[in-house]
PDB file of C-alpha atoms in Angstrom:
ATOM      1  CA  MET A 709      29.422  33.603  43.005  1.00  0.00           C
ATOM      2  CA  ILE A 710      28.564  29.966  42.410  1.00  0.00           C
ATOM      3  CA  ARG A 711      25.461  29.356  40.313  1.00  0.00           C
ATOM      4  CA  ARG A 712      23.561  26.164  41.096  1.00  0.00           C
ATOM      5  CA  THR A 713      22.447  23.968  38.224  1.00  0.00           C
ATOM      6  CA  HIS A 714      18.697  23.580  37.857  1.00  0.00           C
ATOM      7  CA  PRO A 715      17.572  20.125  39.164  1.00  0.00           C
ATOM      8  CA  ALA A 716      15.718  19.350  35.931  1.00  0.00           C
ATOM      9  CA  LEU A 717      18.869  20.054  33.901  1.00  0.00           C
ATOM     10  CA  SER A 718      20.929  17.820  36.193  1.00  0.00           C
ATOM     11  CA  ALA A 719      18.368  15.019  35.908  1.00  0.00           C
ATOM     12  CA  TRP A 720      18.378  15.337  32.117  1.00  0.00           C
ATOM     13  CA  ALA A 721      22.175  15.207  32.047  1.00  0.00           C
ATOM     14  CA  TRP A 722      22.197  12.047  34.156  1.00  0.00           C
ATOM     15  CA  LEU A 723      19.599  10.466  31.850  1.00  0.00           C
ATOM     16  CA  VAL A 724      21.757  11.224  28.822  1.00  0.00           C
ATOM     17  CA  TYR A 725      24.838   9.747  30.517  1.00  0.00           C
ATOM     18  CA  ALA A 726      22.831   6.675  31.539  1.00  0.00           C
ATOM     19  CA  PHE A 727      21.608   6.205  27.952  1.00  0.00           C
ATOM     20  CA  LEU A 728      25.167   6.470  26.666  1.00  0.00           C
ATOM     21  CA  TYR A 729      26.950   4.268  29.168  1.00  0.00           C
ATOM     22  CA  LEU A 730      24.423   1.751  30.562  1.00  0.00           C
ATOM     23  CA  PRO A 731      24.777  -0.571  27.530  1.00  0.00           C
ATOM     24  CA  ILE A 732      28.543  -0.656  28.108  1.00  0.00           C
ATOM     25  CA  VAL A 733      28.047  -1.318  31.820  1.00  0.00           C
ATOM     26  CA  VAL A 734      25.639  -4.176  31.014  1.00  0.00           C
ATOM     27  CA  LEU A 735      28.152  -5.651  28.560  1.00  0.00           C
ATOM     28  CA  VAL A 736      30.954  -5.563  31.148  1.00  0.00           C
ATOM     29  CA  VAL A 737      28.730  -7.011  33.911  1.00  0.00           C
ATOM     30  CA  PHE A 738      27.566  -9.906  31.728  1.00  0.00           C
ATOM     31  CA  SER A 739      31.151 -10.727  30.789  1.00  0.00           C
ATOM     32  CA  PHE A 740      31.298 -12.097  34.353  1.00  0.00           C
ATOM     33  CA  ASN A 741      28.022 -14.035  34.038  1.00  0.00           C
ATOM     34  CA  ASP A 742      28.320 -17.736  34.825  1.00  0.00           C
ATOM     35  CA  SER A 743      25.578 -18.546  32.301  1.00  0.00           C
ATOM     36  CA  ARG A 744      26.694 -19.082  28.713  1.00  0.00           C
ATOM     37  CA  PHE A 745      23.393 -18.232  27.053  1.00  0.00           C
ATOM     38  CA  GLY A 746      20.833 -15.471  27.461  1.00  0.00           C
ATOM     39  CA  ALA A 747      20.734 -12.433  29.701  1.00  0.00           C
ATOM     40  CA  THR A 748      19.847 -14.326  32.890  1.00  0.00           C
ATOM     41  CA  TRP A 749      22.356 -13.754  35.663  1.00  0.00           C
ATOM     42  CA  ALA A 750      23.649 -17.119  36.964  1.00  0.00           C
ATOM     43  CA  GLY A 751      26.438 -15.981  39.269  1.00  0.00           C
ATOM     44  CA  PHE A 752      29.853 -14.309  39.130  1.00  0.00           C
ATOM     45  CA  THR A 753      32.759 -15.902  37.265  1.00  0.00           C
ATOM     46  CA  THR A 754      35.943 -14.843  35.499  1.00  0.00           C
ATOM     47  CA  LYS A 755      36.243 -18.043  33.484  1.00  0.00           C
ATOM     48  CA  TRP A 756      35.200 -16.394  30.197  1.00  0.00           C
ATOM     49  CA  TYR A 757      38.370 -14.315  30.167  1.00  0.00           C
ATOM     50  CA  GLY A 758      40.344 -17.568  30.365  1.00  0.00           C
ATOM     51  CA  VAL A 759      38.170 -19.161  27.681  1.00  0.00           C
ATOM     52  CA  LEU A 760      38.678 -16.110  25.525  1.00  0.00           C
ATOM     53  CA  PHE A 761      42.472 -16.356  25.401  1.00  0.00           C
ATOM     54  CA  ALA A 762      42.322 -20.127  24.895  1.00  0.00           C
ATOM     55  CA  ARG A 763      40.709 -19.573  21.490  1.00  0.00           C
ATOM     56  CA  ALA A 764      43.206 -19.668  18.610  1.00  0.00           C
ATOM     57  CA  ASP A 765      41.095 -17.341  16.441  1.00  0.00           C
ATOM     58  CA  VAL A 766      41.039 -14.726  19.202  1.00  0.00           C
ATOM     59  CA  ARG A 767      44.813 -14.882  19.677  1.00  0.00           C
ATOM     60  CA  GLU A 768      45.329 -14.573  15.918  1.00  0.00           C
ATOM     61  CA  ALA A 769      42.911 -11.632  15.647  1.00  0.00           C
ATOM     62  CA  LEU A 770      44.562  -9.976  18.670  1.00  0.00           C
ATOM     63  CA  ALA A 771      47.980 -10.302  17.015  1.00  0.00           C
ATOM     64  CA  HIS A 772      46.631  -8.811  13.772  1.00  0.00           C
ATOM     65  CA  THR A 773      44.961  -5.971  15.680  1.00  0.00           C
ATOM     66  CA  LEU A 774      48.100  -5.046  17.609  1.00  0.00           C
ATOM     67  CA  GLU A 775      50.356  -5.310  14.547  1.00  0.00           C
ATOM     68  CA  ILE A 776      48.071  -3.069  12.497  1.00  0.00           C
ATOM     69  CA  ALA A 777      47.540  -0.599  15.351  1.00  0.00           C
ATOM     70  CA  LEU A 778      51.231  -0.270  16.250  1.00  0.00           C
ATOM     71  CA  LEU A 779      52.565  -0.014  12.691  1.00  0.00           C
ATOM     72  CA  SER A 780      49.844   2.323  11.432  1.00  0.00           C
ATOM     73  CA  THR A 781      50.262   4.508  14.522  1.00  0.00           C
ATOM     74  CA  LEU A 782      54.012   4.727  13.936  1.00  0.00           C
ATOM     75  CA  VAL A 783      53.628   5.693  10.264  1.00  0.00           C
ATOM     76  CA  SER A 784      50.722   8.077  10.794  1.00  0.00           C
ATOM     77  CA  THR A 785      52.443   9.762  13.748  1.00  0.00           C
ATOM     78  CA  VAL A 786      55.537  10.553  11.697  1.00  0.00           C
ATOM     79  CA  LEU A 787      53.579  11.753   8.647  1.00  0.00           C
ATOM     80  CA  GLY A 788      50.883  13.532  10.669  1.00  0.00           C
ATOM     81  CA  THR A 789      53.465  15.339  12.802  1.00  0.00           C
ATOM     82  CA  LEU A 790      55.243  16.612   9.691  1.00  0.00           C
ATOM     83  CA  VAL A 791      51.950  17.824   8.235  1.00  0.00           C
ATOM     84  CA  GLY A 792      50.935  19.497  11.506  1.00  0.00           C
ATOM     85  CA  LEU A 793      54.305  21.214  11.861  1.00  0.00           C
ATOM     86  CA  GLY A 794      54.164  22.371   8.257  1.00  0.00           C
ATOM     87  CA  LEU A 795      50.695  23.890   8.671  1.00  0.00           C
ATOM     88  CA  TRP A 796      51.860  25.676  11.834  1.00  0.00           C
ATOM     89  CA  ARG A 797      55.264  26.816  10.619  1.00  0.00           C
ATOM     90  CA  TYR A 798      54.624  28.005   7.088  1.00  0.00           C
ATOM     91  CA  THR A 799      52.177  30.506   5.659  1.00  0.00           C
ATOM     92  CA  LEU A 800      50.824  28.432   2.831  1.00  0.00           C
ATOM     93  CA  ARG A 801      48.710  29.933   0.113  1.00  0.00           C
ATOM     94  CA  PHE A 802      46.019  27.287   0.362  1.00  0.00           C
ATOM     95  CA  ARG A 803      46.369  26.543   4.104  1.00  0.00           C
ATOM     96  CA  THR A 804      42.606  26.798   4.780  1.00  0.00           C
ATOM     97  CA  ALA A 805      41.868  24.403   1.940  1.00  0.00           C
ATOM     98  CA  LEU A 806      44.598  22.014   3.117  1.00  0.00           C
ATOM     99  CA  THR A 807      43.189  22.075   6.657  1.00  0.00           C
ATOM    100  CA  GLY A 808      39.744  21.314   5.245  1.00  0.00           C
ATOM    101  CA  LEU A 809      41.166  18.340   3.358  1.00  0.00           C
ATOM    102  CA  LEU A 810      42.655  17.074   6.632  1.00  0.00           C
ATOM    103  CA  VAL A 811      39.262  17.291   8.331  1.00  0.00           C
ATOM    104  CA  LEU A 812      37.556  15.443   5.470  1.00  0.00           C
ATOM    105  CA  PRO A 813      38.627  11.880   6.477  1.00  0.00           C
ATOM    106  CA  ILE A 814      37.276  12.594   9.982  1.00  0.00           C
ATOM    107  CA  VAL A 815      33.806  13.729   8.902  1.00  0.00           C
ATOM    108  CA  VAL A 816      33.317  11.344   5.963  1.00  0.00           C
ATOM    109  CA  PRO A 817      31.190   8.349   7.056  1.00  0.00           C
ATOM    110  CA  ASP A 818      33.276   5.251   7.664  1.00  0.00           C
ATOM    111  CA  VAL A 819      31.228   3.207   5.235  1.00  0.00           C
ATOM    112  CA  VAL A 820      31.954   5.702   2.433  1.00  0.00           C
ATOM    113  CA  MET A 821      35.656   5.596   3.248  1.00  0.00           C
ATOM    114  CA  GLY A 822      35.617   1.803   3.343  1.00  0.00           C
ATOM    115  CA  VAL A 823      33.875   1.517  -0.022  1.00  0.00           C
ATOM    116  CA  SER A 824      36.165   4.117  -1.616  1.00  0.00           C
ATOM    117  CA  LEU A 825      39.281   2.284  -0.403  1.00  0.00           C
ATOM    118  CA  LEU A 826      37.859  -1.017  -1.627  1.00  0.00           C
ATOM    119  CA  MET A 827      37.274   0.487  -5.079  1.00  0.00           C
ATOM    120  CA  PHE A 828      40.754   2.043  -5.070  1.00  0.00           C
ATOM    121  CA  TYR A 829      42.401  -1.285  -4.233  1.00  0.00           C
ATOM    122  CA  SER A 830      40.414  -2.984  -7.009  1.00  0.00           C
ATOM    123  CA  PHE A 831      41.537  -0.310  -9.473  1.00  0.00           C
ATOM    124  CA  VAL A 832      45.181  -0.696  -8.434  1.00  0.00           C
ATOM    125  CA  ARG A 833      44.923  -4.485  -8.581  1.00  0.00           C
ATOM    126  CA  GLN A 834      43.661  -4.378 -12.182  1.00  0.00           C
ATOM    127  CA  GLY A 835      46.569  -2.157 -13.173  1.00  0.00           C
ATOM    128  CA  LEU A 836      49.115  -4.384 -11.476  1.00  0.00           C
ATOM    129  CA  GLU A 837      47.623  -7.528 -12.999  1.00  0.00           C
ATOM    130  CA  ARG A 838      48.117  -6.066 -16.473  1.00  0.00           C
ATOM    131  CA  ALA A 839      51.795  -5.630 -15.548  1.00  0.00           C
ATOM    132  CA  GLY A 840      52.026  -9.211 -14.262  1.00  0.00           C
ATOM    133  CA  TRP A 841      51.782  -8.344 -10.560  1.00  0.00           C
ATOM    134  CA  THR A 842      49.011  -9.198  -8.136  1.00  0.00           C
ATOM    135  CA  PHE A 843      48.037  -8.827  -4.502  1.00  0.00           C
ATOM    136  CA  ASP A 844      45.117  -9.755  -2.260  1.00  0.00           C
ATOM    137  CA  ASN A 845      43.417  -7.693   0.392  1.00  0.00           C
ATOM    138  CA  GLY A 846      44.839  -8.433   3.827  1.00  0.00           C
ATOM    139  CA  PHE A 847      47.434  -7.042   6.200  1.00  0.00           C
ATOM    140  CA  TRP A 848      48.924  -4.353   3.945  1.00  0.00           C
ATOM    141  CA  THR A 849      45.627  -3.056   2.574  1.00  0.00           C
ATOM    142  CA  VAL A 850      44.237  -2.718   6.120  1.00  0.00           C
ATOM    143  CA  LEU A 851      47.457  -1.051   7.274  1.00  0.00           C
ATOM    144  CA  LEU A 852      47.334   1.568   4.500  1.00  0.00           C
ATOM    145  CA  ALA A 853      43.622   2.135   5.085  1.00  0.00           C
ATOM    146  CA  HIS A 854      44.180   2.845   8.780  1.00  0.00           C
ATOM    147  CA  VAL A 855      47.054   5.232   8.034  1.00  0.00           C
ATOM    148  CA  THR A 856      44.802   7.258   5.719  1.00  0.00           C
ATOM    149  CA  PHE A 857      42.390   8.272   8.482  1.00  0.00           C
ATOM    150  CA  GLN A 858      44.921   8.348  11.342  1.00  0.00           C
ATOM    151  CA  ILE A 859      47.114  11.030   9.726  1.00  0.00           C
ATOM    152  CA  SER A 860      44.337  13.614  10.027  1.00  0.00           C
ATOM    153  CA  TYR A 861      43.929  13.121  13.779  1.00  0.00           C
ATOM    154  CA  VAL A 862      47.671  13.350  14.431  1.00  0.00           C
ATOM    155  CA  ALA A 863      48.184  16.407  12.203  1.00  0.00           C
ATOM    156  CA  LEU A 864      45.263  18.343  13.698  1.00  0.00           C
ATOM    157  CA  THR A 865      46.311  17.447  17.260  1.00  0.00           C
ATOM    158  CA  VAL A 866      49.891  18.630  16.680  1.00  0.00           C
ATOM    159  CA  ARG A 867      48.709  21.816  14.978  1.00  0.00           C
ATOM    160  CA  SER A 868      46.263  22.623  17.789  1.00  0.00           C
ATOM    161  CA  ARG A 869      49.018  21.999  20.366  1.00  0.00           C
ATOM    162  CA  LEU A 870      51.272  24.595  18.678  1.00  0.00           C
ATOM    163  CA  ALA A 871      48.486  27.052  17.866  1.00  0.00           C
ATOM    164  CA  GLY A 872      49.290  29.193  20.920  1.00  0.00           C
ATOM    165  CA  TYR A 873      52.920  29.656  19.929  1.00  0.00           C
ATOM    166  CA  GLY A 874      54.330  31.868  17.226  1.00  0.00           C
ATOM    167  CA  PRO A 875      57.327  31.414  14.928  1.00  0.00           C
ATOM    168  CA  GLU A 876      59.173  34.017  17.007  1.00  0.00           C
ATOM    169  CA  LEU A 877      60.181  31.224  19.391  1.00  0.00           C
ATOM    170  CA  GLU A 878      62.238  29.618  16.656  1.00  0.00           C
ATOM    171  CA  GLU A 879      63.582  33.008  15.591  1.00  0.00           C
ATOM    172  CA  ALA A 880      64.661  33.749  19.184  1.00  0.00           C
ATOM    173  CA  ALA A 881      66.518  30.442  19.322  1.00  0.00           C
ATOM    174  CA  ARG A 882      68.267  31.250  16.048  1.00  0.00           C
ATOM    175  CA  ASP A 883      69.239  34.688  17.403  1.00  0.00           C
ATOM    176  CA  LEU A 884      70.857  32.945  20.395  1.00  0.00           C
ATOM    177  CA  GLY A 885      73.054  30.936  18.066  1.00  0.00           C
ATOM    178  CA  ALA A 886      71.092  27.738  17.602  1.00  0.00           C
ATOM    179  CA  SER A 887      71.093  26.115  14.201  1.00  0.00           C
ATOM    180  CA  GLY A 888      67.874  25.195  12.430  1.00  0.00           C
ATOM    181  CA  TRP A 889      68.048  21.608  13.661  1.00  0.00           C
ATOM    182  CA  GLU A 890      68.936  22.644  17.237  1.00  0.00           C
ATOM    183  CA  SER A 891      66.050  25.135  17.442  1.00  0.00           C
ATOM    184  CA  PHE A 892      63.687  22.430  16.201  1.00  0.00           C
ATOM    185  CA  ARG A 893      65.055  19.776  18.562  1.00  0.00           C
ATOM    186  CA  ARG A 894      65.359  21.964  21.678  1.00  0.00           C
ATOM    187  CA  VAL A 895      62.397  24.345  21.242  1.00  0.00           C
ATOM    188  CA  ILE A 896      59.737  23.247  18.747  1.00  0.00           C
ATOM    189  CA  LEU A 897      59.772  19.503  19.275  1.00  0.00           C
ATOM    190  CA  PRO A 898      59.458  19.655  23.120  1.00  0.00           C
ATOM    191  CA  LEU A 899      56.513  22.030  22.741  1.00  0.00           C
ATOM    192  CA  ALA A 900      54.855  19.797  20.164  1.00  0.00           C
ATOM    193  CA  MET A 901      55.625  16.500  21.940  1.00  0.00           C
ATOM    194  CA  PRO A 902      52.436  16.369  24.111  1.00  0.00           C
ATOM    195  CA  GLY A 903      50.388  16.841  20.938  1.00  0.00           C
ATOM    196  CA  VAL A 904      52.444  14.205  19.112  1.00  0.00           C
ATOM    197  CA  LEU A 905      51.930  11.667  21.912  1.00  0.00           C
ATOM    198  CA  ALA A 906      48.232  12.514  22.266  1.00  0.00           C
ATOM    199  CA  GLY A 907      47.758  12.194  18.508  1.00  0.00           C
ATOM    200  CA  ALA A 908      49.565   8.856  18.539  1.00  0.00           C
ATOM    201  CA  LEU A 909      47.311   7.572  21.340  1.00  0.00           C
ATOM    202  CA  LEU A 910      44.208   8.707  19.462  1.00  0.00           C
ATOM    203  CA  ALA A 911      45.476   7.057  16.276  1.00  0.00           C
ATOM    204  CA  PHE A 912      46.217   3.831  18.156  1.00  0.00           C
ATOM    205  CA  THR A 913      42.743   3.826  19.712  1.00  0.00           C
ATOM    206  CA  LEU A 914      41.029   4.488  16.395  1.00  0.00           C
ATOM    207  CA  SER A 915      42.934   1.655  14.739  1.00  0.00           C
ATOM    208  CA  LEU A 916      42.187  -0.680  17.633  1.00  0.00           C
ATOM    209  CA  ASP A 917      38.434  -0.040  17.459  1.00  0.00           C
ATOM    210  CA  ASP A 918      37.950   0.335  13.732  1.00  0.00           C
ATOM    211  CA  PHE A 919      35.490  -2.098  12.211  1.00  0.00           C
ATOM    212  CA  VAL A 920      33.928  -0.600   9.099  1.00  0.00           C
ATOM    213  CA  VAL A 921      37.080   0.350   7.152  1.00  0.00           C
ATOM    214  CA  THR A 922      38.802  -2.881   8.223  1.00  0.00           C
ATOM    215  CA  TYR A 923      35.792  -4.954   7.175  1.00  0.00           C
ATOM    216  CA  PHE A 924      35.833  -3.512   3.646  1.00  0.00           C
ATOM    217  CA  THR A 925      39.602  -3.701   3.131  1.00  0.00           C
ATOM    218  CA  SER A 926      40.639  -6.910   4.912  1.00  0.00           C
ATOM    219  CA  GLY A 927      39.365  -9.464   2.426  1.00  0.00           C
ATOM    220  CA  SER A 928      38.839 -13.083   3.430  1.00  0.00           C
ATOM    221  CA  GLY A 929      41.145 -14.893   5.829  1.00  0.00           C
ATOM    222  CA  PHE A 930      42.302 -11.793   7.707  1.00  0.00           C
ATOM    223  CA  SER A 931      40.427 -10.366  10.661  1.00  0.00           C
ATOM    224  CA  THR A 932      40.998  -8.079  13.598  1.00  0.00           C
ATOM    225  CA  LEU A 933      39.215  -8.183  16.949  1.00  0.00           C
ATOM    226  CA  PRO A 934      36.305  -5.887  15.927  1.00  0.00           C
ATOM    227  CA  VAL A 935      35.710  -7.979  12.792  1.00  0.00           C
ATOM    228  CA  LEU A 936      35.933 -11.187  14.849  1.00  0.00           C
ATOM    229  CA  ILE A 937      33.395  -9.819  17.331  1.00  0.00           C
ATOM    230  CA  TYR A 938      31.004  -8.951  14.498  1.00  0.00           C
ATOM    231  CA  THR A 939      31.395 -12.422  12.972  1.00  0.00           C
ATOM    232  CA  ASN A 940      30.709 -14.133  16.316  1.00  0.00           C
ATOM    233  CA  VAL A 941      27.792 -11.897  17.294  1.00  0.00           C
ATOM    234  CA  LYS A 942      25.937 -12.988  14.157  1.00  0.00           C
ATOM    235  CA  ARG A 943      25.709 -16.435  15.808  1.00  0.00           C
ATOM    236  CA  GLY A 944      24.609 -14.979  19.151  1.00  0.00           C
ATOM    237  CA  VAL A 945      26.173 -12.965  21.950  1.00  0.00           C
ATOM    238  CA  THR A 946      28.187 -15.130  24.336  1.00  0.00           C
ATOM    239  CA  PRO A 947      30.020 -14.152  27.565  1.00  0.00           C
ATOM    240  CA  ASP A 948      33.470 -14.667  26.030  1.00  0.00           C
ATOM    241  CA  ILE A 949      32.623 -12.126  23.334  1.00  0.00           C
ATOM    242  CA  ASN A 950      31.358  -9.839  26.100  1.00  0.00           C
ATOM    243  CA  ALA A 951      34.737 -10.286  27.800  1.00  0.00           C
ATOM    244  CA  LEU A 952      36.572  -9.447  24.568  1.00  0.00           C
ATOM    245  CA  SER A 953      34.437  -6.337  24.072  1.00  0.00           C
ATOM    246  CA  ALA A 954      35.021  -5.298  27.695  1.00  0.00           C
ATOM    247  CA  LEU A 955      38.786  -5.513  27.221  1.00  0.00           C
ATOM    248  CA  LEU A 956      38.565  -3.360  24.082  1.00  0.00           C
ATOM    249  CA  VAL A 957      36.539  -0.786  26.024  1.00  0.00           C
ATOM    250  CA  LEU A 958      39.123  -0.818  28.826  1.00  0.00           C
ATOM    251  CA  VAL A 959      42.065  -0.252  26.466  1.00  0.00           C
ATOM    252  CA  THR A 960      40.170   2.503  24.642  1.00  0.00           C
ATOM    253  CA  VAL A 961      39.267   4.333  27.863  1.00  0.00           C
ATOM    254  CA  VAL A 962      42.861   4.164  29.132  1.00  0.00           C
ATOM    255  CA  ALA A 963      44.223   5.546  25.838  1.00  0.00           C
ATOM    256  CA  ILE A 964      41.689   8.398  25.705  1.00  0.00           C
ATOM    257  CA  VAL A 965      42.340   9.376  29.334  1.00  0.00           C
ATOM    258  CA  ALA A 966      46.088   9.395  28.633  1.00  0.00           C
ATOM    259  CA  ALA A 967      45.590  11.521  25.495  1.00  0.00           C
ATOM    260  CA  ASN A 968      43.454  14.036  27.398  1.00  0.00           C
ATOM    261  CA  ALA A 969      46.056  14.201  30.158  1.00  0.00           C
ATOM    262  CA  LEU A 970      48.773  14.970  27.607  1.00  0.00           C
ATOM    263  CA  LEU A 971      46.717  17.712  25.956  1.00  0.00           C
ATOM    264  CA  ARG A 972      45.711  19.342  29.269  1.00  0.00           C
ATOM    265  CA  PRO A 973      47.525  22.682  29.726  1.00  0.00           C
ATOM    266  CA  ARG A 974      50.111  22.595  32.473  1.00  0.00           C
ATOM    267  CA  ARG A 975      49.860  25.147  35.256  1.00  0.00           C
ATOM    268  CA  ASP A 976      53.546  25.911  35.029  1.00  0.00           C
ATOM    269  CA  ALA A 977      53.431  26.384  31.240  1.00  0.00           C
TER     270      ALA A 977
END
């Protein structure tokens, strides 16, 4: 029996979706606006996407963004996968507490995480300066900051992917003559791989979009696309910045759709 949704509930749902997504739709539409200033529609054009990539600061920020996103995703995927496998495989005494610590970087406000990392880097810098070493905030501090919050997403995604399977799978493989490495490579890793890839896509998306943590840890002279957008918007919203924001939205949507597709249970599973 199919139950029909009440019309008022449907209308309310559409209003909520409109409130959530209309600003993004407006941003994308005005990235094709022929007028440079204001919100007055002056005709359709794609020239702002060309103007966007002609800017040296945009190309530099894009390179920084991709470098940080790719490297931090690689590191966090390896570390997060190991953590997720460990939480699934072993009966740890403090597993609940360890899982709670993994959730903490997800629920802590970004501004708190950014300030805490900034203070930590300052503390480390003072210690290194006493030993004759020094460093400035920039690429490496942003990279480490992104890895800190990406690991949690990867670990929890891998653990949730394997939650429906028991350790008896590995034991069965060992009974059939497989070594520890072979049972991991032929049984556990293929089962965990959709979660690993989905976690990596989520980590990449989070790094790509992150503004707050990057803003606190990047220092002067180093910026990513979200920081560049914030810096430009302070002088007024222009169509080329709308175009840049629209491209970030597009990449984010594609990554999230791919992650959801990887995590979706297969019918033949």
